[in-house]
Short mmCIF file of C-alpha atoms in Angstrom, two decimals:
data_model
loop_
_atom_site.label_atom_id
_atom_site.label_comp_id
_atom_site.label_asym_id
_atom_site.label_seq_id
_atom_site.Cartn_x
_atom_site.Cartn_y
_atom_site.Cartn_z
CA MET A 137 -19.42 14.10 -5.26
CA HIS A 138 -22.68 15.99 -5.96
CA LEU A 139 -22.80 14.32 -9.37
CA LEU A 140 -22.28 10.89 -7.82
CA ARG A 141 -25.16 11.47 -5.41
CA THR A 142 -27.34 12.54 -8.32
CA LEU A 143 -26.44 9.41 -10.26
CA ALA A 144 -27.25 7.30 -7.21
CA LEU A 145 -30.67 8.96 -6.81
CA ILE A 146 -31.45 8.42 -10.49
CA ALA A 147 -30.51 4.75 -10.13
CA LEU A 148 -32.78 4.37 -7.08
CA ALA A 149 -35.65 6.04 -8.89
CA ALA A 150 -35.30 3.95 -12.05
CA PRO A 151 -37.74 1.08 -12.70
CA SER A 152 -36.40 -2.43 -12.05
CA TRP A 153 -36.27 -3.28 -15.74
CA ALA A 154 -33.91 -0.35 -16.35
CA LEU A 155 -31.51 -1.55 -13.69
CA GLN A 156 -31.39 -4.99 -15.30
CA ALA A 157 -30.76 -3.80 -18.84
CA ALA A 158 -27.38 -4.67 -20.33
CA THR A 159 -24.90 -1.88 -21.01
CA LEU A 160 -22.42 -1.89 -23.88
CA ILE A 161 -19.41 0.43 -23.67
CA HIS A 162 -17.42 0.85 -26.87
CA ASN A 163 -14.91 3.05 -28.69
CA PHE A 164 -11.94 2.53 -26.40
CA ASN A 165 -8.59 0.75 -26.37
CA GLY A 166 -9.04 -2.04 -23.85
CA TYR A 167 -6.34 -4.15 -22.19
CA GLN A 168 -6.49 -6.85 -19.56
CA ILE A 169 -4.41 -9.73 -18.29
CA THR A 170 -5.93 -13.20 -18.06
CA GLU A 171 -4.26 -16.55 -17.51
CA ASP A 172 -3.80 -16.62 -21.29
CA GLY A 173 -1.81 -13.39 -21.26
CA LEU A 174 -2.50 -9.91 -22.58
CA GLU A 175 -5.91 -9.46 -24.20
CA THR A 176 -7.05 -6.43 -26.20
CA PHE A 177 -10.66 -5.45 -26.91
CA ASN A 178 -12.74 -2.41 -27.87
CA ALA A 179 -16.14 -3.19 -26.33
CA LEU A 180 -17.44 -4.37 -22.97
CA THR A 181 -20.93 -5.48 -21.97
CA PHE A 182 -22.19 -5.90 -18.43
CA GLU A 183 -25.46 -6.44 -16.65
CA GLU A 184 -26.42 -6.17 -12.99
CA GLY A 185 -22.85 -5.24 -12.13
CA LYS A 186 -21.17 -8.23 -13.78
CA VAL A 187 -19.35 -8.65 -17.06
CA LEU A 188 -21.19 -10.42 -19.86
CA ALA A 189 -18.39 -10.26 -22.43
CA VAL A 190 -15.51 -8.26 -23.83
CA GLY A 191 -14.51 -8.25 -27.47
CA ASN A 192 -15.23 -6.61 -30.81
CA HIS A 193 -17.86 -3.85 -30.88
CA LYS A 194 -19.67 -5.12 -33.96
CA ALA A 195 -19.90 -8.65 -32.64
CA LEU A 196 -21.14 -7.57 -29.22
CA SER A 197 -23.67 -5.19 -30.79
CA ARG A 198 -25.19 -8.12 -32.68
CA GLN A 199 -25.11 -10.29 -29.58
CA TYR A 200 -26.72 -7.66 -27.33
CA PRO A 201 -28.89 -5.56 -29.69
CA ASP A 202 -31.03 -4.10 -26.88
CA ALA A 203 -28.12 -3.00 -24.68
CA GLU A 204 -27.80 0.63 -23.66
CA THR A 205 -24.68 1.97 -25.39
CA VAL A 206 -22.01 4.25 -23.98
CA ASP A 207 -19.36 5.82 -26.24
CA ALA A 208 -16.04 5.99 -24.37
CA GLY A 209 -14.64 8.57 -26.77
CA GLY A 210 -11.44 6.77 -27.70
CA LYS A 211 -10.10 6.50 -24.16
CA THR A 212 -8.12 3.57 -22.74
CA LEU A 213 -9.93 1.03 -20.57
CA LEU A 214 -8.31 -1.22 -17.96
CA PRO A 215 -9.70 -3.45 -15.24
CA GLY A 216 -9.92 -1.60 -11.93
CA LEU A 217 -6.47 -1.43 -10.37
CA ILE A 218 -5.77 -2.97 -6.97
CA ASP A 219 -3.25 -1.73 -4.42
CA ALA A 220 -2.16 -4.81 -2.50
CA HIS A 221 -0.40 -2.92 0.28
CA GLY A 222 -1.52 0.44 1.64
CA HIS A 223 -2.55 2.03 4.92
CA VAL A 224 -6.04 3.32 4.33
CA ARG A 225 -6.86 5.08 7.58
CA GLU A 226 -3.44 6.76 7.54
CA LEU A 227 -4.02 7.96 3.97
CA GLY A 228 -7.27 9.56 5.08
CA ARG A 229 -5.71 11.10 8.16
CA LEU A 230 -2.81 12.48 6.19
CA GLN A 231 -5.19 14.56 4.10
CA GLN A 232 -5.94 16.40 7.37
CA GLN A 233 -2.34 16.62 8.62
CA LEU A 234 0.91 18.29 7.58
CA GLN A 235 2.38 16.61 4.50
CA LEU A 236 6.16 16.88 4.20
CA ARG A 237 7.03 14.67 1.23
CA ASP A 238 10.02 15.82 -0.86
CA MET A 239 10.71 18.91 1.30
CA SER A 240 14.18 20.10 2.26
CA LEU A 241 14.90 20.62 5.96
CA PRO A 242 14.40 24.43 5.75
CA GLU A 243 11.15 23.89 3.82
CA THR A 244 10.02 21.37 6.43
CA LEU A 245 10.63 23.77 9.32
CA LYS A 246 8.89 26.59 7.48
CA ALA A 247 5.90 24.34 6.77
CA VAL A 248 5.68 23.39 10.46
CA GLU A 249 5.53 27.06 11.48
CA ALA A 250 2.84 27.81 8.89
CA PHE A 251 0.73 24.78 9.83
CA ALA A 252 0.92 25.63 13.53
CA GLN A 253 -0.94 28.87 12.89
CA LYS A 254 -4.08 26.85 12.11
CA LEU A 255 -4.01 25.02 15.45
CA GLU A 256 -5.50 25.73 18.85
CA PRO A 257 -3.14 26.15 21.84
CA GLY A 258 -2.08 22.75 23.12
CA GLN A 259 -3.35 20.93 20.01
CA TRP A 260 -0.92 18.35 18.65
CA LEU A 261 0.78 19.22 15.36
CA LEU A 262 0.91 15.94 13.45
CA GLY A 263 2.52 15.28 10.10
CA ARG A 264 4.40 12.81 7.97
CA GLY A 265 6.77 12.54 5.05
CA TRP A 266 10.22 13.89 6.04
CA ASN A 267 13.22 12.03 4.70
CA GLN A 268 16.67 12.89 5.99
CA VAL A 269 18.26 10.92 3.14
CA LEU A 270 17.32 13.80 0.82
CA TRP A 271 19.02 16.43 3.03
CA PRO A 272 22.69 17.49 3.07
CA GLY A 273 24.58 15.28 5.51
CA LYS A 274 21.70 12.77 5.54
CA GLU A 275 21.60 12.92 9.35
CA PHE A 276 18.48 12.58 11.46
CA PRO A 277 16.98 15.92 12.56
CA THR A 278 16.70 16.84 16.26
CA ARG A 279 14.17 18.29 18.68
CA ALA A 280 16.36 21.38 18.98
CA GLN A 281 15.51 22.33 15.39
CA LEU A 282 11.80 22.18 16.20
CA ASP A 283 12.25 23.92 19.55
CA LYS A 284 13.76 26.97 17.82
CA LEU A 285 10.51 27.55 15.94
CA GLU A 286 7.85 29.89 17.29
CA VAL A 287 5.57 26.93 17.97
CA ASP A 288 4.32 26.05 21.45
CA ASN A 289 2.27 23.03 20.34
CA PRO A 290 3.58 19.50 20.85
CA ILE A 291 4.96 18.30 17.49
CA TRP A 292 5.14 14.73 16.20
CA LEU A 293 6.28 14.16 12.61
CA ARG A 294 6.60 10.61 11.28
CA ARG A 295 9.29 9.77 8.77
CA ILE A 296 8.15 8.97 5.22
CA ASP A 297 8.30 5.20 5.85
CA GLY A 298 6.41 5.43 9.15
CA HIS A 299 9.24 3.64 10.99
CA ALA A 300 10.69 6.68 12.76
CA GLY A 301 9.31 9.87 14.26
CA TRP A 302 10.60 13.33 15.18
CA ALA A 303 9.31 15.15 18.26
CA ASN A 304 9.89 18.51 19.88
CA SER A 305 10.59 18.94 23.60
CA ALA A 306 6.94 19.70 24.37
CA ALA A 307 5.88 16.36 22.87
CA LEU A 308 8.64 14.42 24.68
CA LYS A 309 7.63 16.02 27.99
CA LEU A 310 3.97 15.05 27.55
CA ALA A 311 5.08 11.49 26.80
CA GLY A 312 7.43 11.39 29.80
CA ILE A 313 10.46 10.60 27.64
CA GLY A 314 13.73 11.81 29.18
CA ARG A 315 17.33 10.92 29.90
CA ASP A 316 16.41 7.86 31.92
CA THR A 317 13.86 6.41 29.52
CA ARG A 318 14.97 3.04 28.18
CA SER A 319 14.49 1.95 24.59
CA PRO A 320 11.91 -0.83 24.30
CA ASP A 321 12.59 -4.14 22.59
CA GLY A 322 12.37 -3.68 18.83
CA GLY A 323 12.81 0.07 19.08
CA GLU A 324 15.38 2.78 19.73
CA ILE A 325 15.39 6.19 21.36
CA ILE A 326 18.25 8.18 19.89
CA PHE A 327 20.08 10.25 22.50
CA ASN A 328 22.35 13.27 22.14
CA LYS A 329 25.95 13.13 23.31
CA ASP A 330 24.89 14.84 26.56
CA GLY A 331 22.46 12.01 27.30
CA SER A 332 19.26 13.88 26.47
CA PRO A 333 16.77 12.47 23.94
CA SER A 334 17.42 13.85 20.47
CA GLY A 335 13.74 13.77 19.48
CA ILE A 336 14.07 10.79 17.12
CA LEU A 337 12.29 7.56 18.02
CA ILE A 338 12.58 4.44 15.84
CA ASP A 339 10.06 1.61 15.37
CA ASN A 340 8.67 0.29 18.68
CA ALA A 341 10.00 3.34 20.54
CA MET A 342 7.45 5.47 18.71
CA SER A 343 4.67 3.93 20.78
CA LEU A 344 6.17 5.59 23.88
CA LEU A 345 5.24 8.94 22.42
CA GLN A 346 2.15 8.07 20.43
CA ARG A 347 0.30 6.92 23.54
CA ALA A 348 0.37 10.56 24.72
CA ILE A 349 -1.50 11.76 21.62
CA PRO A 350 -5.29 11.86 22.07
CA ALA A 351 -6.63 8.80 20.28
CA PRO A 352 -9.00 9.38 17.33
CA SER A 353 -12.56 8.27 17.98
CA LEU A 354 -14.40 5.58 16.05
CA GLU A 355 -16.20 8.32 14.12
CA ASP A 356 -12.84 9.94 13.31
CA ASP A 357 -11.64 6.64 11.88
CA LYS A 358 -14.76 6.26 9.77
CA ILE A 359 -14.24 9.74 8.35
CA SER A 360 -10.57 8.97 7.58
CA LEU A 361 -11.52 5.76 5.79
CA LYS A 362 -14.15 7.52 3.68
CA VAL A 363 -11.70 10.28 2.74
CA ALA A 364 -9.22 7.59 1.68
CA PHE A 365 -11.87 5.70 -0.33
CA ASP A 366 -12.65 8.83 -2.34
CA LYS A 367 -8.95 9.44 -2.94
CA ALA A 368 -8.44 5.84 -4.07
CA LEU A 369 -11.34 5.93 -6.54
CA SER A 370 -10.02 9.17 -8.06
CA LEU A 371 -6.74 7.36 -8.77
CA GLY A 372 -8.32 4.34 -10.44
CA LEU A 373 -8.16 1.99 -7.47
CA THR A 374 -11.19 -0.27 -7.14
CA GLY A 375 -9.50 -2.54 -4.58
CA ILE A 376 -7.23 -1.87 -1.61
CA HIS A 377 -5.50 -4.23 0.81
CA ASP A 378 -5.19 -2.43 4.14
CA ALA A 379 -1.89 -3.57 5.66
CA GLY A 380 -2.64 -3.78 9.37
CA VAL A 381 -5.78 -2.57 11.13
CA ASP A 382 -6.48 -2.47 14.84
CA ARG A 383 -9.79 -3.43 16.38
CA GLN A 384 -11.24 0.09 16.29
CA THR A 385 -10.44 0.49 12.60
CA LEU A 386 -11.88 -2.95 11.94
CA THR A 387 -15.07 -1.87 13.73
CA ALA A 388 -15.14 1.26 11.56
CA TYR A 389 -14.89 -0.91 8.45
CA ARG A 390 -17.69 -3.18 9.65
CA GLN A 391 -20.00 -0.29 10.43
CA LEU A 392 -19.34 1.30 7.04
CA ALA A 393 -19.99 -2.02 5.34
CA ALA A 394 -23.27 -2.47 7.23
CA ALA A 395 -24.33 1.00 6.07
CA ASP A 396 -23.28 0.21 2.47
CA GLU A 397 -20.69 3.01 2.61
CA ILE A 398 -17.66 1.16 1.22
CA PRO A 399 -17.56 2.14 -2.48
CA LEU A 400 -14.73 -0.24 -3.49
CA ARG A 401 -13.26 -3.57 -2.40
CA ALA A 402 -11.43 -3.50 0.91
CA TYR A 403 -9.25 -6.34 2.19
CA PRO A 404 -8.06 -5.29 5.67
CA MET A 405 -5.42 -7.35 7.47
CA ILE A 406 -5.84 -7.71 11.23
CA ALA A 407 -2.80 -6.23 12.98
CA ALA A 408 -0.84 -8.74 15.07
CA SER A 409 0.18 -5.82 17.29
CA ASP A 410 -3.38 -5.30 18.54
CA SER A 411 -3.70 -6.17 22.24
CA ARG A 412 -6.80 -8.24 21.46
CA PHE A 413 -5.33 -10.00 18.46
CA ALA A 414 -6.33 -13.47 19.67
CA GLN A 415 -9.95 -12.40 20.24
CA LEU A 416 -10.15 -10.82 16.80
CA LEU A 417 -8.99 -14.09 15.28
CA GLU A 418 -11.50 -16.07 17.34
CA ALA A 419 -14.29 -14.01 15.76
CA GLY A 420 -13.37 -15.60 12.44
CA VAL A 421 -13.34 -14.54 8.82
CA ILE A 422 -15.49 -11.55 7.88
CA GLY A 423 -17.38 -11.52 4.59
CA GLU A 424 -16.86 -13.40 1.34
CA PRO A 425 -14.61 -12.75 -1.68
CA GLU A 426 -17.44 -11.07 -3.62
CA GLU A 427 -18.32 -8.63 -0.81
CA ARG A 428 -16.99 -5.08 -0.49
CA LEU A 429 -15.44 -5.98 2.89
CA PHE A 430 -13.49 -9.24 3.12
CA VAL A 431 -11.25 -10.03 6.11
CA ARG A 432 -9.32 -13.30 6.21
CA SER A 433 -5.68 -12.28 6.77
CA ILE A 434 -3.35 -10.80 9.35
CA LYS A 435 -0.41 -8.41 9.16
CA LEU A 436 2.71 -8.88 11.25
CA SER A 437 5.82 -6.71 11.02
CA ALA A 438 9.06 -8.64 11.52
CA ASP A 439 11.44 -5.68 11.21
CA GLY A 440 11.67 -1.98 10.49
CA ALA A 441 12.63 -0.04 7.37
CA LEU A 442 15.85 0.44 5.43
CA GLY A 443 15.82 4.25 5.48
CA SER A 444 15.80 4.45 9.27
CA ARG A 445 18.23 1.49 9.53
CA GLY A 446 15.57 -0.55 11.26
CA ALA A 447 15.49 -3.31 8.63
CA ALA A 448 17.04 -6.45 10.13
CA LEU A 449 20.17 -7.44 8.19
CA LEU A 450 22.40 -10.50 8.39
CA GLU A 451 25.51 -8.33 8.09
CA PRO A 452 26.03 -4.75 9.31
CA TYR A 453 24.84 -1.75 7.36
CA HIS A 454 27.37 -0.73 4.72
CA ASP A 455 27.17 2.90 5.87
CA ARG A 456 26.97 2.16 9.63
CA PRO A 457 29.26 -0.73 10.61
CA GLY A 458 28.15 -2.32 13.84
CA GLU A 459 24.41 -1.82 13.26
CA THR A 460 22.26 -4.63 11.88
CA GLY A 461 18.74 -3.24 12.38
CA LEU A 462 15.85 -4.41 14.53
CA LEU A 463 13.53 -7.35 14.88
CA LEU A 464 10.22 -6.02 16.22
CA TYR A 465 9.48 -9.30 18.01
CA PRO A 466 11.67 -12.11 19.36
CA GLN A 467 11.93 -14.89 16.80
CA SER A 468 9.90 -17.27 18.95
CA LYS A 469 7.11 -14.70 19.26
CA ILE A 470 6.92 -14.27 15.49
CA LEU A 471 6.41 -18.02 15.08
CA GLU A 472 3.84 -18.07 17.90
CA LEU A 473 1.77 -15.31 16.28
CA LEU A 474 1.94 -16.89 12.83
CA LYS A 475 0.80 -20.23 14.21
CA LEU A 476 -2.02 -18.56 16.16
CA ALA A 477 -3.32 -17.05 12.90
CA THR A 478 -2.95 -20.12 10.68
CA ASP A 479 -4.55 -22.38 13.27
CA ARG A 480 -7.63 -20.19 12.98
CA GLY A 481 -7.66 -20.25 9.19
CA PHE A 482 -6.11 -16.85 8.46
CA GLN A 483 -3.64 -16.01 5.70
CA VAL A 484 -0.49 -14.42 7.14
CA ASN A 485 1.07 -11.38 5.50
CA VAL A 486 4.44 -10.60 7.05
CA HIS A 487 6.36 -7.33 6.65
CA ALA A 488 10.00 -8.28 6.02
CA ILE A 489 12.46 -5.81 4.51
CA GLY A 490 15.95 -6.86 5.58
CA ASP A 491 17.60 -10.12 4.52
CA ARG A 492 17.69 -11.37 8.11
CA ALA A 493 13.98 -10.67 8.61
CA ASN A 494 13.11 -12.39 5.32
CA HIS A 495 15.27 -15.40 6.21
CA ILE A 496 13.59 -15.77 9.60
CA VAL A 497 10.10 -15.40 8.17
CA LEU A 498 10.79 -18.03 5.50
CA ASN A 499 12.14 -20.38 8.17
CA HIS A 500 9.01 -19.94 10.27
CA LEU A 501 6.66 -20.45 7.34
CA GLN A 502 8.58 -23.59 6.43
CA THR A 503 8.18 -24.83 10.00
CA LEU A 504 4.42 -24.33 9.77
CA HIS A 505 4.37 -26.03 6.37
CA ARG A 506 6.05 -29.14 7.79
CA ASP A 507 3.21 -29.48 10.30
CA SER A 508 0.37 -28.89 7.81
CA ASP A 509 0.02 -27.85 4.18
CA GLN A 510 0.21 -24.05 4.07
CA LYS A 511 -0.13 -23.63 0.30
CA PRO A 512 -3.92 -23.06 0.29
CA PHE A 513 -3.46 -20.00 2.54
CA ARG A 514 -1.41 -18.13 -0.12
CA HIS A 515 0.79 -16.58 2.57
CA ARG A 516 2.49 -13.33 1.61
CA VAL A 517 5.76 -11.62 2.39
CA GLU A 518 5.06 -7.92 2.43
CA HIS A 519 7.85 -5.95 0.72
CA ALA A 520 10.27 -8.92 0.29
CA GLN A 521 12.69 -6.11 -0.26
CA VAL A 522 16.20 -7.39 0.49
CA LEU A 523 16.94 -11.11 0.36
CA GLN A 524 19.89 -13.39 0.03
CA THR A 525 19.64 -14.68 -3.51
CA GLU A 526 19.51 -18.26 -2.19
CA ASP A 527 16.36 -17.42 -0.22
CA ILE A 528 14.35 -16.23 -3.24
CA PRO A 529 13.66 -19.77 -4.62
CA ARG A 530 12.19 -20.74 -1.26
CA PHE A 531 9.04 -18.79 -2.18
CA THR A 532 8.16 -21.50 -4.71
CA GLN A 533 8.39 -24.31 -2.16
CA MET A 534 5.35 -22.99 -0.29
CA ASP A 535 3.61 -21.10 -3.12
CA LEU A 536 4.24 -17.80 -1.35
CA ILE A 537 3.29 -14.43 -2.79
CA ALA A 538 5.75 -11.53 -2.95
CA SER A 539 3.78 -8.39 -2.11
CA MET A 540 6.04 -5.67 -3.52
CA GLN A 541 5.84 -1.95 -4.16
CA PRO A 542 7.60 -0.78 -7.35
CA THR A 543 7.93 2.86 -6.30
CA HIS A 544 10.01 1.79 -3.31
CA ALA A 545 12.81 0.84 -5.70
CA THR A 546 12.82 4.16 -7.53
CA SER A 547 12.57 6.14 -4.28
CA ASP A 548 15.19 4.04 -2.47
CA LYS A 549 17.70 3.51 -5.26
CA ASN A 550 20.39 5.84 -3.91
CA MET A 551 19.74 5.12 -0.24
CA ALA A 552 19.64 1.35 -0.78
CA ALA A 553 23.09 1.31 -2.35
CA ALA A 554 24.47 3.29 0.58
CA ARG A 555 22.80 1.07 3.19
CA LEU A 556 23.60 -2.28 1.58
CA GLY A 557 26.62 -1.90 -0.68
CA GLN A 558 26.65 -3.32 -4.19
CA GLU A 559 26.85 -7.04 -3.37
CA ARG A 560 23.60 -7.23 -1.39
CA LEU A 561 21.69 -5.34 -4.10
CA GLU A 562 21.66 -8.56 -6.13
CA GLY A 563 18.74 -9.83 -4.06
CA ALA A 564 17.09 -6.44 -3.49
CA TYR A 565 13.93 -5.23 -5.25
CA ALA A 566 14.38 -8.31 -7.41
CA TRP A 567 11.07 -8.40 -9.26
CA GLN A 568 12.17 -10.31 -12.32
CA LYS A 569 13.84 -13.03 -10.26
CA PHE A 570 10.49 -13.70 -8.57
CA ILE A 571 8.52 -13.57 -11.81
CA GLN A 572 10.86 -15.92 -13.68
CA GLN A 573 10.51 -18.59 -11.00
CA GLY A 574 6.71 -18.30 -11.11
CA THR A 575 6.13 -16.37 -7.88
CA PRO A 576 3.15 -14.01 -8.15
CA ILE A 577 3.88 -10.37 -7.36
CA ALA A 578 1.03 -8.46 -5.75
CA GLY A 579 1.63 -4.84 -6.73
CA GLY A 580 1.10 -2.01 -4.29
CA SER A 581 2.40 1.35 -3.14
CA ASP A 582 2.58 1.25 0.69
CA PHE A 583 0.66 4.54 0.70
CA PRO A 584 1.07 7.02 2.33
CA VAL A 585 4.75 6.05 2.48
CA GLU A 586 4.63 6.45 -1.32
CA PRO A 587 1.93 8.23 -3.34
CA ALA A 588 -1.22 6.15 -3.73
CA ASN A 589 -1.34 6.66 -7.51
CA PRO A 590 -1.05 3.18 -9.11
CA LEU A 591 0.09 4.71 -12.42
CA PHE A 592 3.24 5.74 -10.55
CA GLY A 593 3.69 2.07 -9.66
CA LEU A 594 3.21 0.87 -13.23
CA HIS A 595 5.73 3.45 -14.41
CA ALA A 596 8.34 2.47 -11.81
CA ALA A 597 7.86 -1.23 -12.50
CA VAL A 598 8.52 -0.85 -16.22
CA THR A 599 11.23 1.83 -16.28
CA ARG A 600 13.05 1.46 -12.92
CA ARG A 601 13.36 5.25 -13.19
CA ASP A 602 11.99 7.95 -10.91
CA ARG A 603 9.47 10.47 -12.22
CA GLN A 604 12.31 12.81 -13.14
CA GLY A 605 13.62 10.11 -15.48
CA GLN A 606 16.66 9.09 -13.45
CA PRO A 607 18.74 7.11 -13.97
CA LEU A 608 18.42 7.30 -17.73
CA ARG A 609 18.91 3.57 -18.29
CA GLY A 610 16.96 2.56 -15.22
CA TRP A 611 18.28 1.40 -11.84
CA ARG A 612 19.25 -2.27 -12.03
CA ILE A 613 17.12 -2.40 -15.16
CA GLU A 614 17.50 -6.17 -15.48
CA GLU A 615 14.84 -6.47 -12.74
CA ALA A 616 12.29 -4.27 -14.55
CA MET A 617 8.90 -5.75 -15.44
CA THR A 618 7.30 -5.71 -18.84
CA LEU A 619 4.09 -3.67 -18.95
CA PRO A 620 1.90 -6.80 -19.10
CA GLN A 621 3.73 -8.17 -16.06
CA ALA A 622 3.25 -4.90 -14.20
CA LEU A 623 -0.44 -4.71 -15.10
CA ARG A 624 -0.88 -8.27 -13.89
CA ALA A 625 0.72 -7.35 -10.55
CA PHE A 626 -1.82 -4.57 -10.04
CA THR A 627 -4.83 -6.58 -11.24
CA LEU A 628 -5.00 -10.37 -11.49
CA ASP A 629 -2.17 -11.23 -9.11
CA ALA A 630 -3.26 -8.64 -6.55
CA ALA A 631 -6.72 -10.23 -6.69
CA TYR A 632 -5.14 -13.68 -6.29
CA ALA A 633 -3.30 -12.40 -3.21
CA SER A 634 -6.65 -11.70 -1.54
CA HIS A 635 -8.34 -14.91 -2.72
CA GLN A 636 -10.56 -12.84 -5.04
CA GLU A 637 -9.28 -13.73 -8.52
CA LYS A 638 -12.57 -15.43 -9.38
CA VAL A 639 -14.55 -12.22 -8.94
CA ILE A 640 -12.16 -9.35 -9.75
CA GLY A 641 -8.74 -8.72 -11.33
CA SER A 642 -9.87 -9.01 -14.94
CA LEU A 643 -12.99 -8.35 -17.02
CA GLU A 644 -13.78 -11.94 -17.85
CA ALA A 645 -17.41 -13.03 -18.08
CA GLY A 646 -19.05 -13.39 -14.68
CA LYS A 647 -16.62 -11.14 -12.83
CA PHE A 648 -17.58 -7.75 -11.46
CA ALA A 649 -17.56 -4.87 -13.93
CA ASP A 650 -14.83 -2.91 -12.12
CA PHE A 651 -12.90 -0.83 -14.65
CA ILE A 652 -11.30 2.54 -15.31
CA LEU A 653 -10.93 4.91 -18.26
CA LEU A 654 -7.61 6.70 -18.85
CA ASP A 655 -6.71 9.78 -20.87
CA ARG A 656 -3.83 8.07 -22.68
CA ASP A 657 -2.87 4.62 -23.90
CA ILE A 658 -0.16 3.34 -21.59
CA PHE A 659 0.71 0.56 -24.05
CA THR A 660 1.60 2.94 -26.89
CA ILE A 661 3.13 5.99 -25.18
CA ASP A 662 6.73 6.43 -24.04
CA PRO A 663 6.94 4.36 -20.83
CA GLN A 664 8.51 7.32 -19.04
CA GLU A 665 5.18 9.15 -19.57
CA ILE A 666 3.01 6.49 -17.91
CA TRP A 667 3.02 8.27 -14.56
CA ARG A 668 1.47 11.36 -16.18
CA THR A 669 -1.62 9.38 -17.16
CA ASN A 670 -4.86 10.62 -15.59
CA VAL A 671 -7.88 8.59 -14.55
CA LEU A 672 -10.99 10.04 -16.15
CA GLU A 673 -13.60 7.62 -14.84
CA THR A 674 -13.79 4.80 -12.30
CA TRP A 675 -16.57 2.19 -12.38
CA VAL A 676 -17.39 -0.35 -9.68
CA GLU A 677 -19.91 -3.11 -10.40
CA GLY A 678 -21.01 -1.30 -13.53
CA GLU A 679 -21.68 1.97 -11.72
CA ARG A 680 -19.65 5.08 -12.45
CA VAL A 681 -18.37 6.19 -9.04
CA TYR A 682 -15.78 8.78 -10.09
CA ILE A 683 -15.55 11.32 -12.90
CA ASP A 684 -12.57 13.63 -13.35
CA PRO A 685 -13.93 17.10 -12.46
CA ALA A 686 -12.00 18.58 -15.38
CA THR A 687 -14.07 16.53 -17.84
CA ASP A 688 -17.42 16.64 -16.08
#
């Protein structure tokens, strides 16, 4: 970061003519997706933050003879990547909390004990990332396992998908959760056979505990966002769609934007769960497509997640007959909230994972469409994870966008088969079915549920294998994307999903010069190696905002 501050000071001190001079970057393997398909090039010129042209180095040198030249050293250049579904504040917070991804149960408990040693007495121990599906028996953990540790602090650990949490007795006591506490609508408190709470809370039940945790301040949220911005830039992300922000986080975004402290393009979605949702909508759209902060959409969650059996299914879970998951709102309330947003000119982005949730959401969007044309909104279904195959073509009737996260498929492949059985997998993680019917896929990661690295997403999209290379032939490989299709999902179509395709998403003339340099050519290497690719530089509006410390 010291280098970035130095570069910024140099830019401020430079005479105006120097800032306006064209720059020509050459000696790289360049790839981008336009409406004409895959385009290759080895030189890029830009001026005042916007692209002048891409093409052949010799031709551009003749066209711009006075341009300042930069030799890219044979690296690979791509347009800046866009994550169309992440949780930015949570990514920043997680850097300051206990991270439990990919740990066994014994490793998790050991990590909790070690992390507790850093805390003050009474301070909450917060973390995220556990996944019981990876443990022997695949059963939810219990408060008793946490209570046995030599930890007096209240403990709250969210599951990897964020749709369940695990508390110790100290945390449950502070939240007032006991034998007589009732599960709220759209949520579940899991109880032991003796009637006591087990320590596991699912979906809306989590709020019963989380209200006991001291709320972060506005300044805390601003710090978390800035930490996440830096992380995103280091991974080659020049755009992020923040999937659900409350009013305080929205205020943090606005204050950072006013201070010119958002170093990439942020597209936050206003959370329908906020108690002042209607007032936030009344305030109207914030910003314009070309600004660093642009707010013109909402996020509503229709159901929970597959791993915690909170995804709403039409038929019972294959591995838990009798359970069909949870709707987080009554059906009528979902329609009411969607209409409230569209009446005020906002795009609606609806989390729907189970086939029942997707079916209901499609019905509601169709109801709205009958009343007035919804196509200009470019409404999105976030995840669109498990659908009846007959529901997939309905996306084309309203020009809907499927906002999907490729790493979910490679992380969920074993669990999904257990939860759904083989028959329902036909409409699950069905990327190619959407692409073939012309539905845009906005690529994302759902960070911090999955790692924020977009190269992991490109790898999963193309191979349908995890980063250990399993399964060898790819999981349901017929749904894999080609690399151009995957790149489009993380660039042009992600930009389209935020109404920004005219200013970002490719390096066509007139668009912002947002691009990245990679240490290997993802179009020529073994696709299984794509995830190992490192981002060496990230540029936003023609300014280098990240340099890999190893190469600096």
